[in-house]
PDB file of C-alpha atoms in Angstrom:
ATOM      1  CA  UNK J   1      67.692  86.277 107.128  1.00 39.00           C
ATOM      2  CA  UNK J   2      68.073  84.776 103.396  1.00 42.00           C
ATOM      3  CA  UNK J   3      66.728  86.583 100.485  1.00 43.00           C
ATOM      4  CA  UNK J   4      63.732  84.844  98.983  1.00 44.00           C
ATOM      5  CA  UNK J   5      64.606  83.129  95.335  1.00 46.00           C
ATOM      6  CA  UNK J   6      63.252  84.658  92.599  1.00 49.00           C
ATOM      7  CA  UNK J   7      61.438  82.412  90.379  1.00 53.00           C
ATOM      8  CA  UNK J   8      63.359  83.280  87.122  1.00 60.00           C
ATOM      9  CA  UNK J   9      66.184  82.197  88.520  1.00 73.00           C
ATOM     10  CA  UNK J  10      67.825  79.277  86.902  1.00 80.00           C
ATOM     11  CA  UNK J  11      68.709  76.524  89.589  1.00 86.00           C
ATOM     12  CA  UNK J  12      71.658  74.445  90.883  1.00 92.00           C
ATOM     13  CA  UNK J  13      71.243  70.502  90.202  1.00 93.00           C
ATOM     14  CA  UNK J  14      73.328  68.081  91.292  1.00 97.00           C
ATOM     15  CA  UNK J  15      72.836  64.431  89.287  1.00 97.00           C
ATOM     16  CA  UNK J  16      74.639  61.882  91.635  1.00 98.00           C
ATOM     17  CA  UNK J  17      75.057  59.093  88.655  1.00 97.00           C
ATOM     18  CA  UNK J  18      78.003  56.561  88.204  1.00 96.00           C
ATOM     19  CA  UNK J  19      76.355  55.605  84.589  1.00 95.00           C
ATOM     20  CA  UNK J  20      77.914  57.290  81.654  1.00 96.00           C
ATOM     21  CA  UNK J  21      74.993  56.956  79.687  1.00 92.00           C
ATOM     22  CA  UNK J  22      72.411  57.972  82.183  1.00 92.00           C
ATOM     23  CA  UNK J  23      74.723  61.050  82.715  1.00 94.00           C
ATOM     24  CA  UNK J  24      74.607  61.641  78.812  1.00 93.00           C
ATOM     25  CA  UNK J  25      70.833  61.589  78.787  1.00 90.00           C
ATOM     26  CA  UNK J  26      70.454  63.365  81.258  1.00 90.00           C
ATOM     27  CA  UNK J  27      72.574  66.728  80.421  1.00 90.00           C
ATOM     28  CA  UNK J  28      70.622  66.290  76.931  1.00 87.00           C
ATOM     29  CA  UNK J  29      67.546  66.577  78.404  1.00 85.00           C
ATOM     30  CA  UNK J  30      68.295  69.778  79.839  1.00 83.00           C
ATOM     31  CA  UNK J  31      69.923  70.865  76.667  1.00 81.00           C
ATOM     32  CA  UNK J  32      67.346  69.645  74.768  1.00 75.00           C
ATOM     33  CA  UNK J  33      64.682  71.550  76.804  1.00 67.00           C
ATOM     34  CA  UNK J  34      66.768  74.287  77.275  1.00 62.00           C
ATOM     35  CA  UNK J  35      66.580  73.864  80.314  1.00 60.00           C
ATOM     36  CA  UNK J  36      68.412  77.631  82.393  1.00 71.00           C
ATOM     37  CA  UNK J  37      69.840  75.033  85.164  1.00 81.00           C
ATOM     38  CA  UNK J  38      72.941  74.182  86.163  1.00 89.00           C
ATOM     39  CA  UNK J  39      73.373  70.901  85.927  1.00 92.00           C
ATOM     40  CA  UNK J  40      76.400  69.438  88.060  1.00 96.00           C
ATOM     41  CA  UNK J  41      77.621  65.976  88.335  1.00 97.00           C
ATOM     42  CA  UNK J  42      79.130  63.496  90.766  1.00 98.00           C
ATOM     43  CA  UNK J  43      79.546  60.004  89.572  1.00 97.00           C
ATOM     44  CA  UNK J  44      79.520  58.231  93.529  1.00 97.00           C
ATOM     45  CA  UNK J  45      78.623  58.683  97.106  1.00 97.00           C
ATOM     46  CA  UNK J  46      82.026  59.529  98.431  1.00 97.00           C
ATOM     47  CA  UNK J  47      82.129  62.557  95.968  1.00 98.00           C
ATOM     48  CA  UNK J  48      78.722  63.648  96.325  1.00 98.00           C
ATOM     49  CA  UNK J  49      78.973  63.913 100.033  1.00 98.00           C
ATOM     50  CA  UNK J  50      82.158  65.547  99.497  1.00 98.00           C
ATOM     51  CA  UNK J  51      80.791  67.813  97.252  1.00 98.00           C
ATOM     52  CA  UNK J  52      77.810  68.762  99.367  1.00 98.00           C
ATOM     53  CA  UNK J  53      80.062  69.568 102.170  1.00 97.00           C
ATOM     54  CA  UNK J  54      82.288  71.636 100.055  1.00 97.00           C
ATOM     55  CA  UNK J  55      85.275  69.470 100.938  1.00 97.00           C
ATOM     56  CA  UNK J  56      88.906  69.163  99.042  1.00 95.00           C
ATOM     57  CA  UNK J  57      88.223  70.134  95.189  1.00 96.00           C
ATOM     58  CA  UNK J  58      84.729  70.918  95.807  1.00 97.00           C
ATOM     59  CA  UNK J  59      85.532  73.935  98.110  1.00 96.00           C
ATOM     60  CA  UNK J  60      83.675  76.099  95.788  1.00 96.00           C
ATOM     61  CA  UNK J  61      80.886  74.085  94.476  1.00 96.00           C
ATOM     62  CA  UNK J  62      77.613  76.030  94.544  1.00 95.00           C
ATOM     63  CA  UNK J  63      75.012  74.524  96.842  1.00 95.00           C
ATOM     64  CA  UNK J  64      72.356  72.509  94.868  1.00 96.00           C
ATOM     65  CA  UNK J  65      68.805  73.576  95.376  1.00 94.00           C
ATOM     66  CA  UNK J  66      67.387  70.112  94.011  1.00 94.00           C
ATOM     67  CA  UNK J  67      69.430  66.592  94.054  1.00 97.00           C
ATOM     68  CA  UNK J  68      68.916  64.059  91.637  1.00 96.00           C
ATOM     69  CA  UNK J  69      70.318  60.788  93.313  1.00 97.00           C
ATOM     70  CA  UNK J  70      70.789  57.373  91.765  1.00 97.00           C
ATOM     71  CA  UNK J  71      70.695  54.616  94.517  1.00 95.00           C
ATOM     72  CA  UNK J  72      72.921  51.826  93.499  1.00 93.00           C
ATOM     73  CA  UNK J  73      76.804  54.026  93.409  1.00 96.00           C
ATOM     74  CA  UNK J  74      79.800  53.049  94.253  1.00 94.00           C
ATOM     75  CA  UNK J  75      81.590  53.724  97.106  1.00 92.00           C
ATOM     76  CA  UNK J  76      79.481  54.856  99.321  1.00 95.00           C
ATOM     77  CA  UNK J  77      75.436  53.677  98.264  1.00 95.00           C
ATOM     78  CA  UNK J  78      73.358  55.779  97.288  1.00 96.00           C
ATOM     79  CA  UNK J  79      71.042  55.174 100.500  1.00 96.00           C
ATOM     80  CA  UNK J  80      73.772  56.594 102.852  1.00 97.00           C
ATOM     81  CA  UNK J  81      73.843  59.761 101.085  1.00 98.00           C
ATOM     82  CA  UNK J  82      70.251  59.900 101.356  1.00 98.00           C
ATOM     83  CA  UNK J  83      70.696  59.521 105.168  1.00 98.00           C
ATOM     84  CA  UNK J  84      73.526  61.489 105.009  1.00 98.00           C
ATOM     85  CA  UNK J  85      71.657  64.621 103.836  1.00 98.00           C
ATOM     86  CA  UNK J  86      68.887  63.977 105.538  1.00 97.00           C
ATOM     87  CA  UNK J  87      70.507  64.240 108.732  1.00 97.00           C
ATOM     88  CA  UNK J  88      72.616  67.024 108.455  1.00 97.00           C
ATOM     89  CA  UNK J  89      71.053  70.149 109.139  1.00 96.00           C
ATOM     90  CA  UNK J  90      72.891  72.202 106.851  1.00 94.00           C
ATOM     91  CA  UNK J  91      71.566  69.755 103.872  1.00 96.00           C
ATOM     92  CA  UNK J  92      68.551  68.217 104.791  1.00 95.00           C
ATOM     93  CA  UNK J  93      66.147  70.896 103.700  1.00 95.00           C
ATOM     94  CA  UNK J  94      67.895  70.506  99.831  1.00 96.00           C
ATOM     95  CA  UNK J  95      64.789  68.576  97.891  1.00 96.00           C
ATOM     96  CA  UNK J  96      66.262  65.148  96.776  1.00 97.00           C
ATOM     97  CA  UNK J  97      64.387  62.927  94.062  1.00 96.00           C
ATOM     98  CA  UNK J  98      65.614  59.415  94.135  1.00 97.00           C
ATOM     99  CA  UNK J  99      66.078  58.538  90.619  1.00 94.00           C
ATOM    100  CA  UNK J 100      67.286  55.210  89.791  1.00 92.00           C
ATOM    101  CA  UNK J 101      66.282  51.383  88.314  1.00 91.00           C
ATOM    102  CA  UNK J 102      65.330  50.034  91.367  1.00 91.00           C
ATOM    103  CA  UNK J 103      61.599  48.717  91.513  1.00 93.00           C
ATOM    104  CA  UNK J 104      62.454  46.851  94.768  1.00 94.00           C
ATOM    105  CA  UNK J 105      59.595  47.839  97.080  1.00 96.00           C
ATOM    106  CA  UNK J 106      62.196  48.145  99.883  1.00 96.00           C
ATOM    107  CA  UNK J 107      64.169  50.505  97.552  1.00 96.00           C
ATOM    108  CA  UNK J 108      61.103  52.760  97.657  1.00 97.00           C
ATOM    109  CA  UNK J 109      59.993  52.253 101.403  1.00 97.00           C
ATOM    110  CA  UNK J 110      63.564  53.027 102.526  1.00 97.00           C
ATOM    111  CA  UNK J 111      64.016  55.956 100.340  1.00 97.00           C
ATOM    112  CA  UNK J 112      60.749  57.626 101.830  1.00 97.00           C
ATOM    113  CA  UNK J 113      61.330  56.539 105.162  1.00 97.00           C
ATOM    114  CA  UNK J 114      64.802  58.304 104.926  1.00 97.00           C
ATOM    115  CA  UNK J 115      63.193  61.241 103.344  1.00 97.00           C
ATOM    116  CA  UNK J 116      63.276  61.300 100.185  1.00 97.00           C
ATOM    117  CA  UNK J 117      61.145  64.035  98.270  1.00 95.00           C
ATOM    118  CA  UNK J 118      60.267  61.880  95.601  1.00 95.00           C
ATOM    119  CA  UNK J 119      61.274  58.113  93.987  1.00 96.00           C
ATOM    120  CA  UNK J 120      61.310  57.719  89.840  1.00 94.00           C
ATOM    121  CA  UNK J 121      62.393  54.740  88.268  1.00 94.00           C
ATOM    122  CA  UNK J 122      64.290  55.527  85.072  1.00 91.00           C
ATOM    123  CA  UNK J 123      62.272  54.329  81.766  1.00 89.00           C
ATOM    124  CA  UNK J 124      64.899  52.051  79.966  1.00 85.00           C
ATOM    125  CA  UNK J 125      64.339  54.216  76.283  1.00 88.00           C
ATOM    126  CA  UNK J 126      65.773  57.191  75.856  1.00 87.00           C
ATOM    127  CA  UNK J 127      62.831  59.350  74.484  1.00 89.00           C
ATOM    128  CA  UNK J 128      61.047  58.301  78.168  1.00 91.00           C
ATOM    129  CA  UNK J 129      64.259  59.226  80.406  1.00 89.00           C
ATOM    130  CA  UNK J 130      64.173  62.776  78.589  1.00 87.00           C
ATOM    131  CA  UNK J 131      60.821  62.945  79.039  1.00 89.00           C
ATOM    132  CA  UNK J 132      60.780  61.999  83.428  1.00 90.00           C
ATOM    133  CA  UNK J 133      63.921  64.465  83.257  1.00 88.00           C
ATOM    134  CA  UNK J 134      61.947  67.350  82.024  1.00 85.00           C
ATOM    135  CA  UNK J 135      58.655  66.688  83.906  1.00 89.00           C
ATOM    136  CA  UNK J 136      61.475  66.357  87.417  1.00 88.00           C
ATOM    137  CA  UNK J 137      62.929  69.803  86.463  1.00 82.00           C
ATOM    138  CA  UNK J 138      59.451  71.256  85.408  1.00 83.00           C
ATOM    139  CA  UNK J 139      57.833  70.283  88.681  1.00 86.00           C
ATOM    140  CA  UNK J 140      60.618  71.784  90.865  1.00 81.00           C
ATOM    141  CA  UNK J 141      61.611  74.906  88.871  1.00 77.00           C
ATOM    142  CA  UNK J 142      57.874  76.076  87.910  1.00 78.00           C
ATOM    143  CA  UNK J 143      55.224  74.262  90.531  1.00 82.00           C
ATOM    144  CA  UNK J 144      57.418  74.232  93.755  1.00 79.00           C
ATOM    145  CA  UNK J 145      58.535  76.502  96.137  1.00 79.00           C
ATOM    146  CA  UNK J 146      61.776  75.960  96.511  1.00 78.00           C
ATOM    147  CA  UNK J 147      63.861  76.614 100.018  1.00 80.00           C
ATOM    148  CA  UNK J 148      65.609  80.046  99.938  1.00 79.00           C
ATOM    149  CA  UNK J 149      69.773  79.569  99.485  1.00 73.00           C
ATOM    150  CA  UNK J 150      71.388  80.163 102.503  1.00 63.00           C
TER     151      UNK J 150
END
């Protein structure tokens, strides 16, 4: 049986980004906040599924406890590591919040219908992207109960 988290325990994050800038923001929004989390990042599909399986150089990578997934990446989209998670039973219970440009209705449809925990569209200025990246890490480090790591 897995030991229940303890609240006060800072958090594994993994930002699946291929944007440089949207990679900057977001690590200065945790710094800025000072935020406790670990933030990790993957910059496309192939390496974040690779990384979640703890595959080649990412043998040792801690296992996230919230994902932070862009949906338009190279290599392999965005959407089929959505799926990809979602199906795997070793993932799927690992809370991931869509966070990406995409407005597209069909964006949003097919990230909930693949299970997505929740779907933000990144403001465009910067002061608004820290802001969505605090309220994201707020929500799931001090309102939700998180899944104990296993």
């Amino acid at each position: 049986m897995t030991a229940p988290r303890e609240s006060s325990l800072p958090i594994e994050v993994l930002l699946v980004e291929d944007d440089p800038g949207d990679v900057l923001m977001t690590q200065e929004a945790f710094e800025e906040h000072k935020v406790r989390n670990k933030l990790n990042v993957v910059q496309d599909g192939e390496e974040a599924l690779a990384y979640l399986r703890r595959e080649g150089p990412h043998a040792d990578a801690p296992r996230p406890d919230l994902i932070l997934l862009d949906l338009n990446l190279p290599r392999v989209d965005g959407r089929q590591v959505l799926q990809a998670i979602k199906e795997d039973p070793d993932l799927r219970r690992i809370p991931v919040v869509v966070l990406t440009t995409s407005q597209a209705d069909e964006d949003i449809l097919r990230s909930y219908s693949l299970h997505a925990n929740a779907y933000v569209t990144k403001p465009v200025d910067f002061d608004s992207f820290i802001a969505v990246v605090r309220q994201i890490d707020e929500f799931f480090v001090s309102v939700v109960k998180l899944p104990p790591r296993g």
